[in-house]
Amino acid sequence: MSEPTPLVDAHHHVWDLDRRPQPWLDEPGHEPIRRTHTVDDLRRTATRTISGRRLTSTVLVQCVTSVAETRELLALAEQDPLIGAVVGWADLTSPAIGDVLDDLRSGPGGGHLRALRHVVQGEDDPEWLQRHTVERGLRAVRDSGLGYDALIRSDQLPQAIRLARRLPDLPLVLDHAGKPPVGRALSAWEPELRALAGSPHVRCKVSGLITEADHRTWTIDDVRPVWDVLLDAFGPDRLMFGSDWPVCVLAGGWNRWAATVEELLDDCSESEKQAVLSGTATSFYRLPATEGPRPCS
Protein backbone atom coordinates (compact mmCIF):
# COMPACT_ATOMS: atom_id res chain seq x y z
CA MET A 1 0.00 0.00 0.00
CA SER A 2 1.40 3.41 -0.96
CA GLU A 3 1.90 6.06 1.70
CA PRO A 4 -0.75 8.81 1.92
CA THR A 5 -0.08 12.13 0.21
CA PRO A 6 1.17 14.30 3.07
CA LEU A 7 -1.07 16.79 4.82
CA VAL A 8 0.57 18.74 7.62
CA ASP A 9 -1.44 20.56 10.25
CA ALA A 10 1.07 23.24 11.18
CA HIS A 11 -0.73 24.47 14.29
CA HIS A 12 -2.64 22.60 16.95
CA HIS A 13 -2.70 22.25 20.72
CA VAL A 14 -3.33 19.62 23.38
CA TRP A 15 -3.86 20.02 27.11
CA ASP A 16 -4.65 17.84 30.12
CA LEU A 17 -6.56 19.91 32.67
CA ASP A 18 -5.99 17.30 35.38
CA ARG A 19 -2.25 17.77 34.96
CA ARG A 20 -1.83 21.41 34.02
CA PRO A 21 -4.40 24.24 34.31
CA GLN A 22 -5.03 26.48 31.31
CA PRO A 23 -6.13 29.77 32.90
CA TRP A 24 -7.06 31.31 29.55
CA LEU A 25 -9.86 28.76 29.24
CA ASP A 26 -11.63 30.47 32.14
CA GLU A 27 -12.41 33.44 29.90
CA PRO A 28 -16.07 33.68 28.81
CA GLY A 29 -16.87 31.91 25.55
CA HIS A 30 -14.39 29.06 25.99
CA GLU A 31 -16.87 26.69 27.62
CA PRO A 32 -17.07 24.33 24.57
CA ILE A 33 -13.34 23.55 24.79
CA ARG A 34 -12.92 23.70 28.56
CA ARG A 35 -11.90 20.06 28.89
CA THR A 36 -8.87 17.88 28.25
CA HIS A 37 -7.88 17.44 24.60
CA THR A 38 -5.45 14.74 23.43
CA VAL A 39 -3.72 13.79 20.20
CA ASP A 40 -6.08 10.82 19.92
CA ASP A 41 -8.98 13.27 20.10
CA LEU A 42 -7.44 15.07 17.12
CA ARG A 43 -7.14 11.77 15.24
CA ARG A 44 -10.80 11.02 15.82
CA THR A 45 -11.81 14.56 14.82
CA ALA A 46 -9.71 15.29 11.73
CA THR A 47 -11.40 12.90 9.33
CA ARG A 48 -11.82 15.10 6.27
CA THR A 49 -9.39 15.11 3.38
CA ILE A 50 -8.09 18.29 1.73
CA SER A 51 -7.50 17.84 -1.99
CA GLY A 52 -7.29 14.10 -1.44
CA ARG A 53 -4.82 14.37 1.45
CA ARG A 54 -5.35 12.92 4.90
CA LEU A 55 -3.57 14.22 7.97
CA THR A 56 -0.11 12.64 8.26
CA SER A 57 1.88 15.03 10.48
CA THR A 58 1.32 17.91 12.87
CA VAL A 59 3.10 20.73 14.64
CA LEU A 60 2.18 20.85 18.33
CA VAL A 61 2.20 24.38 19.79
CA GLN A 62 2.53 25.60 23.38
CA CYS A 63 -0.36 27.20 25.24
CA VAL A 64 1.00 28.55 28.51
CA THR A 65 4.22 30.25 29.59
CA SER A 66 5.74 27.14 31.12
CA VAL A 67 8.97 25.29 30.41
CA ALA A 68 7.39 22.31 32.17
CA GLU A 69 4.59 22.26 29.60
CA THR A 70 7.18 22.35 26.81
CA ARG A 71 8.91 19.31 28.34
CA GLU A 72 5.58 17.49 28.39
CA LEU A 73 4.89 18.35 24.74
CA LEU A 74 8.33 17.15 23.68
CA ALA A 75 7.91 13.89 25.57
CA LEU A 76 4.52 13.44 23.88
CA ALA A 77 6.11 14.02 20.47
CA GLU A 78 8.68 11.34 21.27
CA GLN A 79 5.84 8.87 21.86
CA ASP A 80 3.39 9.80 19.12
CA PRO A 81 4.47 9.60 15.45
CA LEU A 82 1.75 11.99 14.31
CA ILE A 83 3.60 14.89 15.97
CA GLY A 84 6.47 15.95 13.73
CA ALA A 85 7.57 19.09 15.58
CA VAL A 86 6.95 21.13 18.72
CA VAL A 87 6.78 24.89 19.19
CA GLY A 88 7.62 25.42 22.84
CA TRP A 89 8.09 28.22 25.33
CA ALA A 90 11.06 29.53 27.29
CA ASP A 91 11.62 32.90 28.91
CA LEU A 92 13.13 35.02 26.16
CA THR A 93 14.15 37.65 28.72
CA SER A 94 16.28 35.27 30.77
CA PRO A 95 20.06 35.57 30.42
CA ALA A 96 20.13 31.77 30.77
CA ILE A 97 17.87 31.05 27.82
CA GLY A 98 20.66 29.38 25.85
CA ASP A 99 21.18 26.89 28.68
CA VAL A 100 17.43 26.31 28.95
CA LEU A 101 17.20 25.53 25.22
CA ASP A 102 20.17 23.17 25.46
CA ASP A 103 18.49 21.41 28.38
CA LEU A 104 15.18 21.09 26.53
CA ARG A 105 16.86 19.67 23.45
CA SER A 106 18.82 17.12 25.47
CA GLY A 107 15.72 15.80 27.25
CA PRO A 108 13.07 13.31 26.10
CA GLY A 109 11.79 14.29 22.66
CA GLY A 110 14.13 17.28 22.55
CA GLY A 111 14.93 16.63 18.91
CA HIS A 112 11.37 17.65 18.06
CA LEU A 113 11.83 21.23 19.29
CA ARG A 114 11.79 23.45 16.20
CA ALA A 115 10.65 26.86 17.41
CA LEU A 116 9.65 28.97 20.38
CA ARG A 117 6.59 31.13 20.92
CA HIS A 118 5.51 33.76 23.40
CA VAL A 119 1.94 35.01 23.76
CA VAL A 120 2.81 38.53 22.63
CA GLN A 121 -0.89 39.19 22.00
CA GLY A 122 -1.22 39.39 25.79
CA GLU A 123 1.52 42.01 26.17
CA ASP A 124 0.49 45.68 26.35
CA ASP A 125 3.93 47.08 25.51
CA PRO A 126 3.77 48.14 21.82
CA GLU A 127 7.49 47.45 21.55
CA TRP A 128 7.70 44.19 23.50
CA LEU A 129 9.50 42.38 20.68
CA GLN A 130 11.99 45.24 20.52
CA ARG A 131 12.98 45.06 24.19
CA HIS A 132 16.72 44.55 24.56
CA THR A 133 16.24 41.47 26.72
CA VAL A 134 13.74 39.93 24.30
CA GLU A 135 15.92 40.57 21.26
CA ARG A 136 18.88 39.03 23.10
CA GLY A 137 16.73 35.96 23.73
CA LEU A 138 15.63 35.77 20.11
CA ARG A 139 19.26 35.87 19.01
CA ALA A 140 19.87 32.89 21.28
CA VAL A 141 16.91 31.14 19.64
CA ARG A 142 18.44 31.82 16.24
CA ASP A 143 21.87 30.67 17.36
CA SER A 144 20.33 27.42 18.61
CA GLY A 145 19.03 26.71 15.12
CA LEU A 146 15.40 27.30 16.07
CA GLY A 147 12.66 29.48 14.61
CA TYR A 148 10.12 31.77 16.21
CA ASP A 149 6.31 31.73 15.99
CA ALA A 150 4.91 35.26 16.28
CA LEU A 151 1.52 35.25 18.02
CA ILE A 152 0.33 38.83 17.74
CA ARG A 153 -2.81 40.88 17.27
CA SER A 154 -3.27 42.79 14.03
CA ASP A 155 -2.41 46.07 15.78
CA GLN A 156 0.93 44.53 16.84
CA LEU A 157 2.09 43.80 13.29
CA PRO A 158 4.54 46.75 13.35
CA GLN A 159 6.47 44.91 16.08
CA ALA A 160 6.82 41.86 13.83
CA ILE A 161 7.87 44.04 10.88
CA ARG A 162 10.65 45.61 12.95
CA LEU A 163 11.72 42.20 14.25
CA ALA A 164 11.90 40.72 10.76
CA ARG A 165 14.02 43.61 9.53
CA ARG A 166 16.38 43.60 12.53
CA LEU A 167 16.88 39.82 12.55
CA PRO A 168 16.68 38.68 8.93
CA ASP A 169 18.39 35.39 9.80
CA LEU A 170 15.81 34.38 12.43
CA PRO A 171 13.30 31.95 10.84
CA LEU A 172 9.97 33.62 11.53
CA VAL A 173 6.38 32.50 11.03
CA LEU A 174 3.30 34.62 11.61
CA ASP A 175 0.63 32.70 13.50
CA HIS A 176 -2.99 33.06 12.40
CA ALA A 177 -2.09 35.65 9.73
CA GLY A 178 -1.76 38.28 12.43
CA LYS A 179 -5.41 37.88 13.47
CA PRO A 180 -7.15 39.98 10.80
CA PRO A 181 -10.70 41.24 11.35
CA VAL A 182 -12.35 38.50 9.28
CA GLY A 183 -15.67 39.60 7.81
CA ARG A 184 -14.88 43.28 8.39
CA ALA A 185 -12.76 45.99 6.78
CA LEU A 186 -9.14 44.94 6.19
CA SER A 187 -7.81 48.44 5.48
CA ALA A 188 -5.69 48.61 8.67
CA TRP A 189 -4.43 45.00 8.60
CA GLU A 190 -3.60 44.62 4.90
CA PRO A 191 -0.80 47.18 4.45
CA GLU A 192 0.97 46.00 7.61
CA LEU A 193 0.62 42.37 6.53
CA ARG A 194 2.09 43.19 3.13
CA ALA A 195 4.95 45.06 4.77
CA LEU A 196 5.79 42.00 6.87
CA ALA A 197 5.56 39.77 3.80
CA GLY A 198 8.21 42.02 2.26
CA SER A 199 10.78 40.22 4.40
CA PRO A 200 11.40 37.05 2.38
CA HIS A 201 12.35 34.87 5.36
CA VAL A 202 8.89 35.26 6.96
CA ARG A 203 6.26 32.53 6.58
CA CYS A 204 2.56 32.72 7.47
CA LYS A 205 0.06 30.26 8.88
CA VAL A 206 -3.38 30.09 7.29
CA SER A 207 -4.92 29.28 10.65
CA GLY A 208 -7.04 30.79 13.38
CA LEU A 209 -9.08 32.84 10.91
CA ILE A 210 -12.55 31.53 11.71
CA THR A 211 -12.20 32.37 15.40
CA GLU A 212 -11.59 35.99 14.33
CA ALA A 213 -14.94 35.93 12.48
CA ASP A 214 -18.44 35.66 13.89
CA HIS A 215 -18.34 32.13 15.33
CA ARG A 216 -21.92 31.36 14.40
CA THR A 217 -22.51 33.06 11.05
CA TRP A 218 -19.18 33.15 9.18
CA THR A 219 -19.01 31.85 5.63
CA ILE A 220 -16.22 31.34 3.12
CA ASP A 221 -17.09 34.76 1.69
CA ASP A 222 -15.88 36.29 4.96
CA VAL A 223 -12.58 34.38 4.78
CA ARG A 224 -11.85 34.74 1.07
CA PRO A 225 -10.74 38.43 1.10
CA VAL A 226 -8.16 37.55 3.76
CA TRP A 227 -7.00 34.53 1.76
CA ASP A 228 -6.66 36.62 -1.40
CA VAL A 229 -4.36 39.07 0.40
CA LEU A 230 -2.28 36.28 1.94
CA LEU A 231 -1.86 34.44 -1.34
CA ASP A 232 -0.86 37.60 -3.18
CA ALA A 233 1.47 38.88 -0.44
CA PHE A 234 3.27 35.65 0.53
CA GLY A 235 2.62 33.29 -2.36
CA PRO A 236 1.87 29.59 -1.74
CA ASP A 237 5.50 28.73 -0.99
CA ARG A 238 5.36 30.85 2.17
CA LEU A 239 1.90 29.83 3.40
CA MET A 240 1.06 26.80 5.55
CA PHE A 241 -2.23 25.23 6.57
CA GLY A 242 -3.00 25.07 10.27
CA SER A 243 -6.17 24.19 12.11
CA ASP A 244 -5.67 25.84 15.51
CA TRP A 245 -7.52 22.82 16.90
CA PRO A 246 -9.18 22.59 19.39
CA VAL A 247 -9.66 26.36 19.54
CA CYS A 248 -11.28 26.16 16.09
CA VAL A 249 -14.08 24.10 17.67
CA LEU A 250 -15.49 27.41 18.88
CA ALA A 251 -16.23 28.37 15.26
CA GLY A 252 -17.03 25.13 13.46
CA GLY A 253 -14.17 22.69 14.04
CA TRP A 254 -11.36 20.97 12.15
CA ASN A 255 -13.41 19.42 9.35
CA ARG A 256 -15.33 22.58 8.51
CA TRP A 257 -12.10 24.58 8.37
CA ALA A 258 -10.50 21.88 6.20
CA ALA A 259 -13.43 22.04 3.78
CA THR A 260 -13.08 25.82 3.63
CA VAL A 261 -9.36 25.61 2.89
CA GLU A 262 -10.00 23.08 0.13
CA GLU A 263 -12.45 25.48 -1.50
CA LEU A 264 -10.01 28.40 -1.14
CA LEU A 265 -7.35 26.31 -2.90
CA ASP A 266 -9.67 25.38 -5.76
CA ASP A 267 -7.99 27.67 -8.30
CA CYS A 268 -4.45 26.73 -7.26
CA SER A 269 -2.22 24.30 -9.14
CA GLU A 270 -1.23 20.96 -7.62
CA SER A 271 2.22 22.28 -6.78
CA GLU A 272 0.70 25.31 -5.06
CA LYS A 273 -1.64 23.10 -3.06
CA GLN A 274 1.29 20.90 -2.09
CA ALA A 275 3.16 23.94 -0.76
CA VAL A 276 0.29 25.19 1.40
CA LEU A 277 -0.79 21.77 2.65
CA SER A 278 2.61 20.27 3.30
CA GLY A 279 5.70 21.75 1.70
CA THR A 280 6.02 25.08 3.51
CA ALA A 281 5.51 23.56 6.96
CA THR A 282 7.82 20.65 6.17
CA SER A 283 10.57 23.07 5.19
CA PHE A 284 10.12 25.59 8.01
CA TYR A 285 9.80 23.02 10.80
CA ARG A 286 12.27 20.61 9.20
CA LEU A 287 9.86 17.72 9.11
CA PRO A 288 10.97 14.50 7.41
CA ALA A 289 9.93 14.76 3.77
CA THR A 290 8.32 11.31 3.81
CA GLU A 291 7.21 10.58 7.33
CA GLY A 292 4.66 7.89 6.75
CA PRO A 293 3.11 7.95 10.26
CA ARG A 294 -0.34 6.51 10.66
CA PRO A 295 -2.89 8.83 9.06
CA CYS A 296 -6.10 9.83 10.77
CA SER A 297 -8.96 7.48 10.06
PDB file of N, CA and C in Angstrom, residues 117-122 128-129 148-161 163 173-180 189 196 212:
ATOM      1  N   ARG A 117       7.675  30.168  21.072  1.00  0.00           N
ATOM      2  CA  ARG A 117       6.591  31.134  20.922  1.00  0.00           C
ATOM      3  C   ARG A 117       6.326  31.779  22.272  1.00  0.00           C
ATOM      4  N   HIS A 118       5.980  33.049  22.223  1.00  0.00           N
ATOM      5  CA  HIS A 118       5.510  33.759  23.402  1.00  0.00           C
ATOM      6  C   HIS A 118       4.166  34.382  23.042  1.00  0.00           C
ATOM      7  N   VAL A 119       3.271  34.465  24.019  1.00  0.00           N
ATOM      8  CA  VAL A 119       1.935  35.011  23.762  1.00  0.00           C
ATOM      9  C   VAL A 119       2.027  36.541  23.777  1.00  0.00           C
ATOM     10  N   VAL A 120       2.618  37.081  22.727  1.00  0.00           N
ATOM     11  CA  VAL A 120       2.808  38.533  22.633  1.00  0.00           C
ATOM     12  C   VAL A 120       1.462  39.236  22.571  1.00  0.00           C
ATOM     13  N   GLN A 121       0.433  38.561  22.075  1.00  0.00           N
ATOM     14  CA  GLN A 121      -0.891  39.189  22.001  1.00  0.00           C
ATOM     15  C   GLN A 121      -1.393  39.606  23.385  1.00  0.00           C
ATOM     16  N   GLY A 122      -0.830  39.020  24.441  1.00  0.00           N
ATOM     17  CA  GLY A 122      -1.220  39.387  25.791  1.00  0.00           C
ATOM     18  C   GLY A 122      -0.361  40.470  26.417  1.00  0.00           C
ATOM     19  N   TRP A 128       7.226  45.327  22.711  1.00  0.00           N
ATOM     20  CA  TRP A 128       7.704  44.189  23.501  1.00  0.00           C
ATOM     21  C   TRP A 128       8.759  43.398  22.744  1.00  0.00           C
ATOM     22  N   LEU A 129       8.532  43.149  21.466  1.00  0.00           N
ATOM     23  CA  LEU A 129       9.496  42.380  20.684  1.00  0.00           C
ATOM     24  C   LEU A 129      10.785  43.146  20.426  1.00  0.00           C
ATOM     25  N   TYR A 148      10.997  31.077  15.278  1.00  0.00           N
ATOM     26  CA  TYR A 148      10.121  31.774  16.207  1.00  0.00           C
ATOM     27  C   TYR A 148       8.739  31.927  15.600  1.00  0.00           C
ATOM     28  N   ASP A 149       7.714  31.536  16.360  1.00  0.00           N
ATOM     29  CA  ASP A 149       6.313  31.732  15.986  1.00  0.00           C
ATOM     30  C   ASP A 149       5.835  33.038  16.607  1.00  0.00           C
ATOM     31  N   ALA A 150       5.381  33.970  15.790  1.00  0.00           N
ATOM     32  CA  ALA A 150       4.906  35.260  16.283  1.00  0.00           C
ATOM     33  C   ALA A 150       3.386  35.218  16.450  1.00  0.00           C
ATOM     34  N   LEU A 151       2.946  35.203  17.707  1.00  0.00           N
ATOM     35  CA  LEU A 151       1.521  35.251  18.017  1.00  0.00           C
ATOM     36  C   LEU A 151       1.189  36.675  18.428  1.00  0.00           C
ATOM     37  N   ILE A 152       0.594  37.415  17.510  1.00  0.00           N
ATOM     38  CA  ILE A 152       0.333  38.832  17.736  1.00  0.00           C
ATOM     39  C   ILE A 152      -1.062  39.195  17.231  1.00  0.00           C
ATOM     40  N   ARG A 153      -1.580  40.304  17.784  1.00  0.00           N
ATOM     41  CA  ARG A 153      -2.814  40.883  17.267  1.00  0.00           C
ATOM     42  C   ARG A 153      -2.482  41.701  16.023  1.00  0.00           C
ATOM     43  N   SER A 154      -3.511  42.025  15.260  1.00  0.00           N
ATOM     44  CA  SER A 154      -3.272  42.788  14.032  1.00  0.00           C
ATOM     45  C   SER A 154      -2.643  44.145  14.320  1.00  0.00           C
ATOM     46  N   ASP A 155      -2.993  44.770  15.462  1.00  0.00           N
ATOM     47  CA  ASP A 155      -2.407  46.074  15.778  1.00  0.00           C
ATOM     48  C   ASP A 155      -0.957  45.963  16.222  1.00  0.00           C
ATOM     49  N   GLN A 156      -0.468  44.736  16.434  1.00  0.00           N
ATOM     50  CA  GLN A 156       0.926  44.528  16.838  1.00  0.00           C
ATOM     51  C   GLN A 156       1.824  44.164  15.654  1.00  0.00           C
ATOM     52  N   LEU A 157       1.278  44.144  14.456  1.00  0.00           N
ATOM     53  CA  LEU A 157       2.085  43.799  13.290  1.00  0.00           C
ATOM     54  C   LEU A 157       3.335  44.665  13.137  1.00  0.00           C
ATOM     55  N   PRO A 158       3.298  45.968  13.465  1.00  0.00           N
ATOM     56  CA  PRO A 158       4.536  46.753  13.354  1.00  0.00           C
ATOM     57  C   PRO A 158       5.698  46.169  14.156  1.00  0.00           C
ATOM     58  N   GLN A 159       5.400  45.543  15.308  1.00  0.00           N
ATOM     59  CA  GLN A 159       6.469  44.905  16.080  1.00  0.00           C
ATOM     60  C   GLN A 159       7.123  43.786  15.275  1.00  0.00           C
ATOM     61  N   ALA A 160       6.296  42.979  14.619  1.00  0.00           N
ATOM     62  CA  ALA A 160       6.820  41.865  13.831  1.00  0.00           C
ATOM     63  C   ALA A 160       7.602  42.368  12.625  1.00  0.00           C
ATOM     64  N   ILE A 161       7.151  43.463  12.028  1.00  0.00           N
ATOM     65  CA  ILE A 161       7.869  44.041  10.884  1.00  0.00           C
ATOM     66  C   ILE A 161       9.262  44.463  11.318  1.00  0.00           C
ATOM     67  N   LEU A 163      10.950  43.400  13.901  1.00  0.00           N
ATOM     68  CA  LEU A 163      11.724  42.204  14.249  1.00  0.00           C
ATOM     69  C   LEU A 163      12.282  41.541  13.000  1.00  0.00           C
ATOM     70  N   VAL A 173       7.693  32.819  11.606  1.00  0.00           N
ATOM     71  CA  VAL A 173       6.384  32.498  11.032  1.00  0.00           C
ATOM     72  C   VAL A 173       5.322  33.286  11.781  1.00  0.00           C
ATOM     73  N   LEU A 174       4.399  33.858  11.038  1.00  0.00           N
ATOM     74  CA  LEU A 174       3.300  34.624  11.613  1.00  0.00           C
ATOM     75  C   LEU A 174       2.133  33.686  11.880  1.00  0.00           C
ATOM     76  N   ASP A 175       1.771  33.548  13.144  1.00  0.00           N
ATOM     77  CA  ASP A 175       0.633  32.705  13.495  1.00  0.00           C
ATOM     78  C   ASP A 175      -0.677  33.401  13.132  1.00  0.00           C
ATOM     79  N   HIS A 176      -1.611  32.615  12.613  1.00  0.00           N
ATOM     80  CA  HIS A 176      -2.992  33.056  12.397  1.00  0.00           C
ATOM     81  C   HIS A 176      -3.092  34.330  11.555  1.00  0.00           C
ATOM     82  N   ALA A 177      -2.097  34.500  10.653  1.00  0.00           N
ATOM     83  CA  ALA A 177      -2.087  35.645   9.731  1.00  0.00           C
ATOM     84  C   ALA A 177      -2.170  36.985  10.441  1.00  0.00           C
ATOM     85  N   GLY A 178      -1.709  37.018  11.697  1.00  0.00           N
ATOM     86  CA  GLY A 178      -1.763  38.278  12.433  1.00  0.00           C
ATOM     87  C   GLY A 178      -3.155  38.653  12.891  1.00  0.00           C
ATOM     88  N   LYS A 179      -4.058  37.685  12.955  1.00  0.00           N
ATOM     89  CA  LYS A 179      -5.413  37.884  13.470  1.00  0.00           C
ATOM     90  C   LYS A 179      -6.159  39.041  12.797  1.00  0.00           C
ATOM     91  N   PRO A 180      -6.404  38.926  11.500  1.00  0.00           N
ATOM     92  CA  PRO A 180      -7.151  39.980  10.796  1.00  0.00           C
ATOM     93  C   PRO A 180      -8.613  40.011  11.216  1.00  0.00           C
ATOM     94  N   TRP A 189      -5.250  46.218   8.553  1.00  0.00           N
ATOM     95  CA  TRP A 189      -4.426  45.002   8.603  1.00  0.00           C
ATOM     96  C   TRP A 189      -3.624  44.785   7.331  1.00  0.00           C
ATOM     97  N   LEU A 196       5.104  43.142   6.257  1.00  0.00           N
ATOM     98  CA  LEU A 196       5.786  42.003   6.868  1.00  0.00           C
ATOM     99  C   LEU A 196       6.163  40.976   5.811  1.00  0.00           C
ATOM    100  N   GLU A 212     -11.585  34.529  14.415  1.00  0.00           N
ATOM    101  CA  GLU A 212     -11.593  35.990  14.333  1.00  0.00           C
ATOM    102  C   GLU A 212     -12.861  36.502  13.661  1.00  0.00           C
TER     103      GLU A 212
END
